[in-house]
Every structure is written in structure tokens, then in C-alpha cells.
């Protein structure tokens, strides 16, 4: 049976970049950029005044001058008019372009302004500027025109949206949304609006998966098939044609009603693996259709579905939005209490995660009644990946951690 | 001047819960629940078969029996028909309700099934079950009918959506979206579709704030006012009437063009503080209108705007979605290199965060050219909050960390 490592490798080997599309930058939050964004101008584009005060020529200060006549006032947004008298000063506001003839700014806090009867104003330095460029944010000191600001592959957050605005990138080329069909199977499952009979339960996995797909930047549609090979053979082909991925839950263990692997192969999906050395989720089936669509056939117990989605499908959905394959960095957490797990297979252990005042992330195992216990997900923030080689994990062990919140 | 702690206290003192609204549960991802969700049935609702195999009466096993005639097969979703002969067995599938007369399940892997010429099938135990309840997920063992599953105040993620589906909660009462008006001020700022003159720059803060508000569960609309008290006096009243919060950037320092605090007070906004002992963001102004709307007037330098939004406004936007005041837990990170900051004020230090294989979160300070350097946000994941009491922070110091990704 396959190791988790090998299963991961086979899943990620099917990754092909999604085609890009153009969207207004105001609709690009959470999308993955598929073009490089460069600086259209220097950053800052001019010598930018960084404090409210007066602009002057530092050479006058260096020669010992402390009183400066204020020639005029320049606000941010006004074209900078030159200093006409090199021994005078210009009152100036934060954000303004430094006027020609000046090279330093002294803030209000460090000067005393007086006005005579004729309305002539003078500033006396209390704390003289130290050098040329004092309180000036020099043109191009942050970035130069043409510098790469946002490389293709960047996930667009609020700071990236601001940078796009600054360079006037009103439209952005981004990966289109991954399109996912979420399919539940199982005759015991009824629609959530119906009243279940004693032996029935409502479908919940599909809605969980659809929500999780949204969080990964995808769009999801929900379908249900009964445990009927005919229904599957008829329904699957259009899903394989119209979606990037089909997420199935249930129907992949060894029972009489678990004909899903057979049905998938009958409609042309090549099996890339079936069964992984892991708990929960041993019966996980994965395959790919010749047209490129992949099928994650996840075990139907809610915790199995959930954990295997976050362990395999979500990284795949993120990877196809990138311009080139990349691996996400591994996150780690510290086991808070001793934990024993006997079978020599990988164990995904539900945990709540805590940021402690010593700078560590502490993982508290959540009591679960097995992979059917949907409610055990509620106090959990993610799961630890316990390697198959060990069966006892003392408190303090550091392990790879997967977050779902 | 106010401490960061006191400024935080005054901001959060204005929190009032937003009214709730009803939405379909499929549209509730990322919303805050404003009703309790309880179990409408036991979890599981019946004694649920946890493995494919045969169901039998454990008493027969206890008396030494190893061969069982298979009476019939029961699939998941079928009403359970009782075992008629207590020494026989029922072939059964995962997810089925355990049939009356049986109390344990032996999985296929632990039995040998043979069929005689008449088509009569028998199962021989290879590994007998250990006790009553073997491979049975007992009714109500996870949760009982009436148990509280999701308390009001829960942020709805994928697991919570699944729980809502399971209990048939097709509509959910959630906090309505916070409505935020984002306002930029400054005559040097032009629209992002325009070509800037040498002394002008494009507006970026508003789009950054609008994106950040979305991430906090709010809806944002963007406005711009020039540096003109008249325009502000005319424009602000309708924003204060129609929005829960007004986020302003720029216009709050001590310059000649910074009449925003005056204009805000003229339209009835009570100043709750102006200036905080912090960098960046000392000129931060905060107030509240008698109708309840609050005004975050953030300093206009991009890094100041950004950091102060995440430090003050985002926790406020999250808090008003809750049914009752609550504080978010503090997150911590470990400073990766020595850092010196002389002024005895709180410093928000931009950092990239790394999860290391010893289970700690390491914070690497990002080189920044001051609060005007928008691009310095790009490599950063958040900021550390350096307390005012110290000026030297050696590598290894653990500090409160605020993430924006």
C-alpha cells in the first residue's frame, strides 16, 4: 500500500497551471497573480516631504544661519515652485514634492515661527537639520522604475492590491477560479431540507467540501448520486468535461455498494492509486481523466473526508493557480501531551492550536470517537501528521501541522 | 499622549453588536453565527455500522460459535430488518443502521465467506469480535439530541457548515456584514486610472483598506475628498448615517492642510483620542458620532495606515459581529535578530513570519525606509508590537505578533 509521501507526490504530479483571466484589480483580492507587476515610476516618484515644516537649503544651515524668511507655503498636490532666495525657506506639507533649491525639511516641532506686523513670517531653528535629505523621502529610495514589485504567482492580499493601485494596474491577469464538482454518494444520505427517517442521515460532506473549495479560491457545485453504477456512469462524464476536479465522498471502501472505483474506470478515469497507509482515510482513491480532470474519491466518514481534503485536495487546488509548480512551506507545532498510536501507518491527529507566550505553537489533541465523529472537528484548528515509523509521541514532539482555520 | 493599551481600550469600548440577519447556510461561510445550533437528533442518530462485513449477536460468539449463515444483506440507507435466527448473521455495509437482534460487526478482513451449491452463504470468523459494540458507532456516543453544537459567536468555517447541514439548519442567523466607508483625503492623490503629474501619486490606501475590510467580513465603499473643509463638512454626514464605520487616511497630522479633526468635530463626531504613543501612526485620531458610527482617522503614510488598520480597526470590525464583547487571544512570535528602537513609544515592526522545525514562529524584521515605503509591506506577513519600556530587543525575545496574511 502507498505511503502518504508517495500519494502526495502522485497527486501533485497531475498539477497543470490553470489558464489566466483578466479581472479589475478591485475584484482580485485572494486571487493568484499570473503576470509580473513592475514599478511604472520610482518609489517615491519625487523627493517627497516626510514631515510638515519648512524646506530649506542645507548649505545655509551649514554656514550657521538659524533664521529663515518664509517665502511661501506649498501644499501636497501642488507643483513645486523653486525657492527664489537661497537663504529663505518654504513652508511645506507632508506628501509635497521637495521644491527646487531646497534639500532638507525641518519639522514644526523643531522650529519657532514668528510673524511681524507686515505679515512677514520667519522661522527660527530650535533643532537644526543634521544633513542634506533630512525629513525627505528621496526619489527612488524604496524602488526604482522598472523594478519587479509583484512576481507572477503572488497571492493578492490587501498590500498587493495597494501596490497594484499605486502603479495604475487597473486590470490584473490572475488564475481563473478552479472549478470543482462536489459529489456525494450513498443511499442513506438525504437532502438537508428533508426530515430523515430513523436509518437516514442528511448529506453534510458535500457542503463541507464546497465551503472548503471556496476558501481555497475555487468555485464548487454540489451533486448527489445514489449507490447505483448506472447513475454514476451517466452522470460522471459531463462532470469530468466541465470541471477541473471532481471531489467524491463515500463509496471507495471494500463493501458491496462501493463500486465507485469501477465506475470511474469505466468512464475513462485512470486510477493513480487506491488506498494509502494512513488513518483516517485508508480507502482514498485518486485518478485522472485523459482530458486532465482529476478525481479525489475521498472516504465517506466525515473526519476522513475532511482531513483528506485538506491534506491532498486543497494543496492541489492552490498549486494549479500558480504559474509553475511550487511547494508550500511546512508548518510545525509542538504536541502538548503524550500520544500513542499503534498501527505503523501515518496518523492525522485532530488538534486545537495555541500560540503560547514562549513563541511556540502548541497542539492539543482533540478527543474523537473515530472518523464518523463530525462534531470533533469543531474544537479543532487542524491536524498533526504523525509519521508511521513511531507509535509513541511524547509531549514536546514537534510535528508537521496542517491548519484548516 | 495616550498609550497603545489605552487607545485599544477606548476603541473597543465603542463596540456594539451588529444586528443579525438570516442567510441560507450555503452562503454563511466566513460569517459569525448569532444563534445557538443544537443537535436535532443524537449523533450518530442510530447504532451505525462502522465497517463493511457481517452483523451478528455477540452472545453467539461468546458461546463459541465461529460459523454463521448469512440471512440477508443490508445496505446503508435501507431500513434495518431484524435478524430472525440469533445464530445467523446479516451481511452489512458501512453507514447502515445496526439491525435489531445484532450487537457487533465483524469486518470482511476478519471473516471467510463461502457459498454452497444451493447459493447458501456462510461466514467463518477468522478474528472474532472482542465485545458487544465491536465496529459499531453507538447511537448518541458523539453528541445527544439537544446538545449545543455551535454557540452564537462561532465563526462559520467548513466544519461548521457541515454541522449545520447535518442538523438541517438550512437558514442561519448571522451578523450582518459591517458596512464601512473608506475615505482618502489629500490633494496630491489622483484616481488610479489617471496618469500622475510629477508631483502627484495615485490613491492606494483606500483600495488597501477596502480589501482588508472584505477580509474581516465587511463590505466597503471607497470615497475621496480633496483637502477642503467644505467638502468634508458636506460629505461626511451621509457617511456617518449610512455606515458602521468611516475609515479615513491622511489629514490628521499637524500640517496646515490637516483640518480633518476639526471637520469631524464640526459634523458632530466626538473625539475619543488624537495621537498615540506609537510608531508608525502617532497622529491616529478616533471618534464616534452620537448615532453610533465610529471614525478611524488613520495617518496617511501607507505603512502607518496599514499597520493601524490591522492593530485597531480590524479587531473592532470582528468584535461588532459577535453577540457579546470578547477579546481575541494574543499570538506571539520570536524575534530572529537583535533590534534596537530608541524612542520610548510602542513600535510596530514589520516582519516576515516563519514556522520553524522546532515548533516556534520566528519573526524576521523587514528592512523599511519609513512609513512611506508601501513596498516594504510585500515581504511582510505582519508586525511585532515592541513595548515602550525597552529600547533593545535581543534575538530570541518573544513579542505579541499581528498577522495580516
XYZ file of N, CA and C in Angstrom, chain A residues 217-390:
522
model
N -10.036 29.348 -2.982
C -10.089 30.185 -4.181
C -10.861 29.566 -5.328
N -11.584 28.469 -5.083
C -12.321 27.795 -6.138
C -13.813 28.078 -6.079
N -14.502 27.604 -7.115
C -15.959 27.630 -7.099
C -16.421 26.176 -7.127
N -17.478 25.874 -6.390
C -17.921 24.483 -6.267
C -19.395 24.362 -6.586
N -19.754 23.256 -7.261
C -21.174 22.906 -7.401
C -21.378 21.526 -6.801
N -22.563 21.343 -6.202
C -22.828 20.143 -5.419
C -23.763 19.200 -6.175
N -23.418 17.927 -6.222
C -24.222 16.893 -6.877
C -24.389 15.703 -5.928
N -25.423 14.904 -6.181
C -25.578 13.660 -5.414
C -25.943 12.508 -6.343
N -25.292 11.386 -6.157
C -25.651 10.158 -6.858
C -25.983 9.088 -5.832
N -27.023 8.327 -6.113
C -27.283 7.170 -5.258
C -26.275 6.072 -5.561
N -26.274 5.042 -4.709
C -25.342 3.926 -4.902
C -25.820 3.076 -6.069
N -25.551 3.552 -7.273
C -26.099 2.927 -8.467
C -25.077 3.132 -9.592
N -24.414 2.068 -10.028
C -23.358 2.203 -11.047
C -23.866 2.899 -12.311
N -25.113 2.617 -12.687
C -25.705 3.215 -13.874
C -25.754 4.748 -13.751
N -26.220 5.222 -12.604
C -26.315 6.667 -12.373
C -24.936 7.305 -12.452
N -23.946 6.643 -11.897
C -22.586 7.175 -11.932
C -22.044 7.216 -13.363
N -22.238 6.109 -14.094
C -21.741 6.058 -15.472
C -22.369 7.146 -16.335
N -23.641 7.461 -16.052
C -24.319 8.506 -16.823
C -23.932 9.916 -16.370
N -23.725 10.058 -15.072
C -23.518 11.406 -14.537
C -22.090 11.902 -14.591
N -21.142 10.988 -14.465
C -19.745 11.429 -14.336
C -19.149 12.105 -15.580
N -19.429 11.593 -16.813
C -18.732 12.176 -17.975
C -18.867 13.685 -18.108
N -20.066 14.242 -17.869
C -20.186 15.698 -18.035
C -19.421 16.429 -16.941
N -19.350 15.840 -15.757
C -18.572 16.491 -14.694
C -17.084 16.496 -15.052
N -16.612 15.378 -15.614
C -15.194 15.278 -15.992
C -14.848 16.240 -17.129
N -15.875 16.591 -17.907
C -15.659 17.513 -19.018
C -15.669 18.967 -18.533
N -16.554 19.290 -17.586
C -16.817 20.689 -17.240
C -16.039 21.219 -16.036
N -15.400 20.345 -15.292
C -14.737 20.784 -14.061
C -13.259 20.393 -14.064
N -12.473 21.139 -13.286
C -11.055 20.823 -13.151
C -10.849 19.632 -12.234
N -11.728 19.488 -11.264
C -11.598 18.383 -10.315
C -12.985 17.936 -9.888
N -13.111 16.640 -9.625
C -14.327 16.071 -9.049
C -13.945 15.537 -7.672
N -14.647 16.055 -6.647
C -14.421 15.562 -5.292
C -15.587 14.670 -4.922
N -15.306 13.384 -4.707
C -16.356 12.448 -4.297
C -16.145 12.106 -2.837
N -17.248 11.849 -2.116
C -17.053 11.311 -0.770
C -17.936 10.093 -0.603
N -17.331 9.049 -0.100
C -18.028 7.779 0.117
C -17.889 6.848 -1.079
N -18.114 5.569 -0.844
C -18.166 4.611 -1.940
C -16.830 4.033 -2.371
N -15.789 4.211 -1.582
C -14.481 3.724 -2.013
C -13.896 2.634 -1.118
N -14.635 2.218 -0.053
C -14.083 1.120 0.748
C -14.477 -0.203 0.089
N -14.363 -1.326 0.816
C -14.444 -2.626 0.142
C -15.841 -3.249 0.132
N -16.860 -2.453 0.524
C -18.192 -3.014 0.641
C -18.849 -3.322 -0.701
N -19.975 -4.046 -0.627
C -20.709 -4.433 -1.836
C -21.211 -3.221 -2.616
N -21.473 -2.129 -1.895
C -22.039 -0.958 -2.563
C -20.954 0.013 -3.021
N -19.704 -0.401 -2.880
C -18.603 0.519 -3.180
C -18.026 0.257 -4.571
N -18.857 0.542 -5.573
C -18.449 0.288 -6.964
C -17.848 1.533 -7.615
N -17.580 2.558 -6.820
C -17.104 3.808 -7.376
C -15.815 3.657 -8.182
N -14.780 2.983 -7.640
C -13.562 2.827 -8.439
C -13.833 2.184 -9.799
N -14.685 1.163 -9.813
C -15.020 0.509 -11.082
C -15.732 1.482 -12.012
N -16.727 2.179 -11.469
C -17.471 3.121 -12.311
C -16.558 4.202 -12.868
N -15.633 4.690 -12.051
C -14.721 5.733 -12.518
C -13.856 5.230 -13.662
N -13.369 3.997 -13.519
C -12.524 3.462 -14.588
C -13.347 3.216 -15.849
N -14.631 2.830 -15.673
C -15.495 2.622 -16.839
C -15.723 3.902 -17.648
N -15.685 5.052 -16.961
C -15.872 6.301 -17.720
C -14.539 6.912 -18.117
N -13.461 6.151 -17.990
C -12.190 6.588 -18.562
C -11.219 7.245 -17.606
N -11.540 7.223 -16.301
C -10.615 7.824 -15.341
C -9.538 6.792 -15.001
N -8.289 7.169 -15.189
C -7.188 6.260 -14.864
C -6.903 6.312 -13.362
N -6.901 5.148 -12.732
C -6.579 5.095 -11.304
C -5.088 5.363 -11.110
N -4.780 6.367 -10.263
C -3.367 6.648 -9.966
C -2.954 6.041 -8.630
N -3.919 5.857 -7.755
C -3.735 4.991 -6.578
C -5.054 4.745 -5.895
N -5.102 3.683 -5.098
C -6.263 3.344 -4.266
C -5.703 2.780 -2.978
N -6.025 3.390 -1.893
C -5.595 3.031 -0.554
C -4.215 3.602 -0.243
N -4.168 4.253 0.923
C -2.942 4.892 1.406
C -2.724 4.430 2.847
N -1.454 4.265 3.222
C -1.122 3.837 4.594
C -1.345 4.982 5.569
N -2.596 5.251 5.882
C -2.937 6.400 6.724
C -4.255 6.146 7.441
N -4.428 6.851 8.568
C -5.714 6.859 9.243
C -5.963 8.241 9.760
N -7.134 8.842 9.554
C -8.214 8.227 8.784
C -7.969 8.398 7.284
N -8.678 7.581 6.495
C -8.665 7.783 5.055
C -7.958 6.714 4.259
N -7.776 5.524 4.840
C -7.088 4.462 4.102
C -7.672 4.217 2.714
N -9.016 4.186 2.500
C -9.539 3.815 1.170
C -9.464 4.923 0.106
N -8.825 6.034 0.383
C -8.727 7.167 -0.552
C -8.271 6.679 -1.937
N -9.070 7.076 -2.959
C -8.821 6.709 -4.358
C -8.544 7.982 -5.136
N -7.570 7.934 -6.033
C -7.231 9.129 -6.803
C -6.961 8.750 -8.253
N -7.495 9.530 -9.180
C -7.266 9.223 -10.589
C -7.370 10.464 -11.455
N -7.107 10.270 -12.740
C -7.152 11.391 -13.686
C -7.755 10.937 -15.002
N -8.617 11.785 -15.558
C -9.213 11.539 -16.863
C -8.236 12.021 -17.943
N -8.237 11.385 -19.131
C -7.316 11.836 -20.188
C -7.452 13.321 -20.528
N -8.630 13.919 -20.309
C -8.782 15.354 -20.617
C -8.141 16.244 -19.556
N -7.649 15.652 -18.467
C -6.933 16.422 -17.450
C -7.616 16.501 -16.103
N -8.962 16.363 -16.085
C -9.683 16.465 -14.811
C -9.215 15.368 -13.858
N -9.049 15.742 -12.600
C -8.662 14.739 -11.607
C -9.853 14.407 -10.720
N -9.806 13.216 -10.125
C -10.872 12.753 -9.240
C -10.263 12.394 -7.892
N -10.681 13.130 -6.861
C -10.355 12.775 -5.486
C -11.560 12.024 -4.947
N -11.461 10.687 -4.833
C -12.572 9.917 -4.261
C -12.216 9.665 -2.801
N -12.802 10.525 -1.942
C -12.436 10.541 -0.524
C -13.324 9.578 0.250
N -12.804 8.941 1.280
C -13.641 8.091 2.118
C -14.791 8.900 2.714
N -15.918 8.244 2.994
C -17.146 8.957 3.319
C -17.333 9.371 4.761
N -16.569 8.788 5.695
C -16.707 9.228 7.079
C -16.283 10.690 7.165
N -17.079 11.525 7.876
C -16.838 12.967 7.797
C -15.395 13.382 8.133
N -14.830 12.814 9.170
C -13.475 13.234 9.546
C -12.476 12.796 8.474
N -12.694 11.602 7.889
C -11.821 11.135 6.803
C -11.910 12.071 5.609
N -13.130 12.412 5.222
C -13.330 13.309 4.091
C -12.605 14.621 4.318
N -12.851 15.172 5.504
C -12.345 16.489 5.850
C -10.823 16.518 5.839
N -10.212 15.599 6.574
C -8.754 15.588 6.724
C -8.078 15.312 5.382
N -8.629 14.385 4.595
C -8.003 14.064 3.317
C -8.175 15.193 2.311
N -9.293 15.900 2.397
C -9.420 17.093 1.557
C -8.286 18.066 1.857
N -8.100 18.412 3.139
C -7.089 19.419 3.482
C -5.661 18.918 3.252
N -5.463 17.607 3.338
C -4.106 17.060 3.171
C -3.713 16.938 1.702
N -4.688 16.623 0.821
C -4.351 16.355 -0.583
C -5.009 17.329 -1.568
N -6.311 17.541 -1.427
C -7.035 18.291 -2.462
C -6.760 19.791 -2.376
N -6.717 20.333 -1.160
C -6.512 21.778 -1.068
C -5.141 22.204 -1.605
N -4.044 21.498 -1.253
C -2.753 21.883 -1.868
C -2.792 21.787 -3.396
N -3.530 20.795 -3.919
C -3.654 20.675 -5.375
C -4.393 21.882 -5.952
N -5.493 22.280 -5.293
C -6.272 23.426 -5.782
C -5.456 24.718 -5.729
N -4.592 24.840 -4.728
C -3.742 26.033 -4.662
C -2.668 25.970 -5.737
N -2.100 24.765 -5.942
C -0.971 24.630 -6.874
C -1.384 24.928 -8.316
N -2.605 24.532 -8.718
C -2.985 24.758 -10.116
C -3.214 26.242 -10.411
N -3.342 27.079 -9.378
C -3.483 28.515 -9.613
C -2.134 29.199 -9.862
N -1.053 28.516 -9.543
C 0.286 29.100 -9.698
C 0.769 28.964 -11.135
N 1.698 29.840 -11.544
C 2.226 29.733 -12.904
C 3.185 28.557 -13.079
N 3.759 28.060 -11.985
C 4.707 26.951 -12.060
C 4.625 26.179 -10.751
N 4.942 24.874 -10.798
C 4.842 24.081 -9.566
C 5.695 24.666 -8.441
N 5.162 24.637 -7.245
C 5.885 25.130 -6.069
C 5.355 24.369 -4.868
N 6.157 24.194 -3.867
C 5.680 23.525 -2.666
C 5.467 24.561 -1.581
N 4.362 24.407 -0.849
C 4.108 25.304 0.263
C 5.058 24.949 1.404
N 5.525 25.941 2.161
C 6.391 25.600 3.290
C 5.613 24.799 4.341
N 6.321 23.888 4.992
C 5.690 23.091 6.041
C 5.552 23.926 7.314
N 4.416 23.792 7.974
C 4.225 24.427 9.276
C 4.389 23.349 10.353
N 4.801 23.750 11.521
C 5.059 22.791 12.597
C 4.353 23.206 13.874
N 4.069 22.213 14.721
C 3.516 22.508 16.036
C 4.062 21.492 17.042
N 3.938 21.852 18.313
C 4.512 21.065 19.400
C 3.386 20.305 20.101
N 3.498 18.998 20.172
C 2.481 18.175 20.832
C 2.434 18.531 22.316
N 1.219 18.834 22.821
C 1.085 19.311 24.203
C 1.060 18.163 25.209
N 0.616 16.987 24.791
C 0.514 15.855 25.720
C 1.019 14.595 25.017
N 1.405 13.574 25.796
C 1.828 12.298 25.211
C 0.719 11.745 24.332
N 1.103 11.063 23.258
C 0.099 10.441 22.400
C 0.627 9.119 21.850
N -0.224 8.096 21.905
C 0.147 6.768 21.412
C -0.753 6.397 20.247
N -0.168 5.885 19.174
C -0.950 5.394 18.041
C -0.208 4.176 17.499
N -0.795 2.979 17.717
C -0.059 1.745 17.482
C 0.178 1.388 16.007
N -0.840 1.419 15.137
C -0.572 0.895 13.794
C 0.562 1.676 13.124
N 1.392 0.949 12.384
C 2.540 1.597 11.766
C 2.133 2.250 10.444
N 1.192 3.164 10.540
C 0.758 3.955 9.383
C 0.721 5.430 9.801
N 0.697 6.330 8.823
C 0.606 7.761 9.131
C -0.732 8.047 9.813
N -0.693 8.835 10.873
C -1.937 9.183 11.561
C -2.126 10.700 11.525
N -3.316 11.107 11.079
C -3.683 12.523 11.103
C -4.459 12.771 12.387
N -3.849 13.500 13.305
C -4.405 13.682 14.645
C -5.023 15.073 14.761
N -6.345 15.109 15.001
C -7.030 16.410 15.142
C -6.513 17.130 16.381
N -6.203 18.407 16.233
C -5.671 19.190 17.350
C -6.251 20.597 17.327
N -6.329 21.193 18.516
C -6.520 22.642 18.567
C -5.137 23.260 18.765
N -4.932 24.413 18.143
C -3.602 25.031 18.136
C -3.622 26.301 18.970
N -2.544 26.479 19.728
C -2.465 27.618 20.640
C -1.111 28.292 20.460
N -1.133 29.629 20.303
C 0.117 30.393 20.249
C 0.484 30.734 21.690
N 1.609 30.210 22.178
C 1.942 30.401 23.594
C 2.933 31.548 23.753
N 3.047 32.053 24.985
C 3.853 33.253 25.230
C 5.348 32.948 25.188
N 5.731 31.696 24.896
C 7.143 31.427 24.633
C 7.419 31.340 23.126
N 6.421 31.743 22.310
C 6.648 31.831 20.866
C 6.466 30.516 20.135
N 5.956 29.478 20.845
C 5.728 28.202 20.164
C 4.257 28.052 19.814
N 3.984 27.128 18.877
C 2.601 26.766 18.578
C 2.370 25.395 19.207
N 1.465 25.360 20.172
C 1.200 24.149 20.939
C -0.044 23.465 20.364
N 0.036 22.117 20.184
C -1.076 21.352 19.604
C -1.696 20.462 20.669
N -2.969 20.696 20.960
C -3.701 19.904 21.945
C -4.577 18.883 21.232
N -4.303 17.568 21.372
C -5.133 16.564 20.698
C -6.591 16.681 21.129
N -7.503 16.554 20.162
C -8.936 16.594 20.457
C -9.464 15.168 20.570
N -10.238 14.921 21.615
C -10.871 13.621 21.807
C -11.822 13.376 20.634
N -11.671 12.267 19.945
C -12.583 11.946 18.842
C -13.029 10.492 18.985
N -14.258 10.217 18.565
C -14.797 8.857 18.623
C -14.593 8.155 17.303
N -13.576 8.493 16.591
C -13.359 7.854 15.300
C -13.755 8.778 14.178
N -13.604 8.270 12.959
C -13.717 9.149 11.801
C -15.163 9.491 11.462
N -16.133 8.944 12.215
C -17.516 9.314 11.991
C -17.948 10.512 12.814
N -17.088 10.984 13.705
C -17.488 11.998 14.677
C -17.251 13.399 14.126
N -18.242 13.850 13.331
C -18.156 15.156 12.690
C -17.923 16.268 13.694
N -18.598 16.178 14.848
C -18.519 17.269 15.815
C -17.123 17.414 16.412
N -16.290 16.375 16.299
C -14.934 16.500 16.839
C -14.094 17.481 16.024
N -14.579 17.835 14.837
C -13.860 18.846 14.058
C -14.017 20.245 14.648
N -15.116 20.452 15.387
C -15.453 21.820 15.786
C -14.415 22.470 16.699
N -13.912 21.758 17.717
C -12.887 22.421 18.539
C -11.498 22.371 17.905
N -11.351 21.680 16.776
C -10.027 21.508 16.171
C -9.701 22.682 15.244
N -8.424 22.993 15.150
C -7.960 24.007 14.203
C -7.228 23.373 13.032
N -6.878 22.084 13.174
C -6.102 21.426 12.139
C -5.710 20.036 12.599
N -4.687 19.482 11.978
C -4.242 18.145 12.396
C -2.730 18.040 12.297
N -2.169 17.202 13.165
C -0.745 16.876 13.088
C -0.585 15.655 12.209
N 0.547 15.569 11.529
C 0.847 14.399 10.716
C 1.874 13.557 11.468
N 1.398 12.443 12.053
C 2.259 11.571 12.838
C 2.872 10.518 11.913
N 4.196 10.444 11.835
C 4.836 9.543 10.876
C 4.632 8.074 11.259
N 4.700 7.176 10.256
C 4.406 5.759 10.515
C 5.485 5.042 11.309
N 6.672 5.590 11.393
C 7.795 4.849 11.981
C 7.689 4.719 13.492
N 6.901 5.575 14.152
C 6.858 5.582 15.611
C 5.448 5.254 16.073
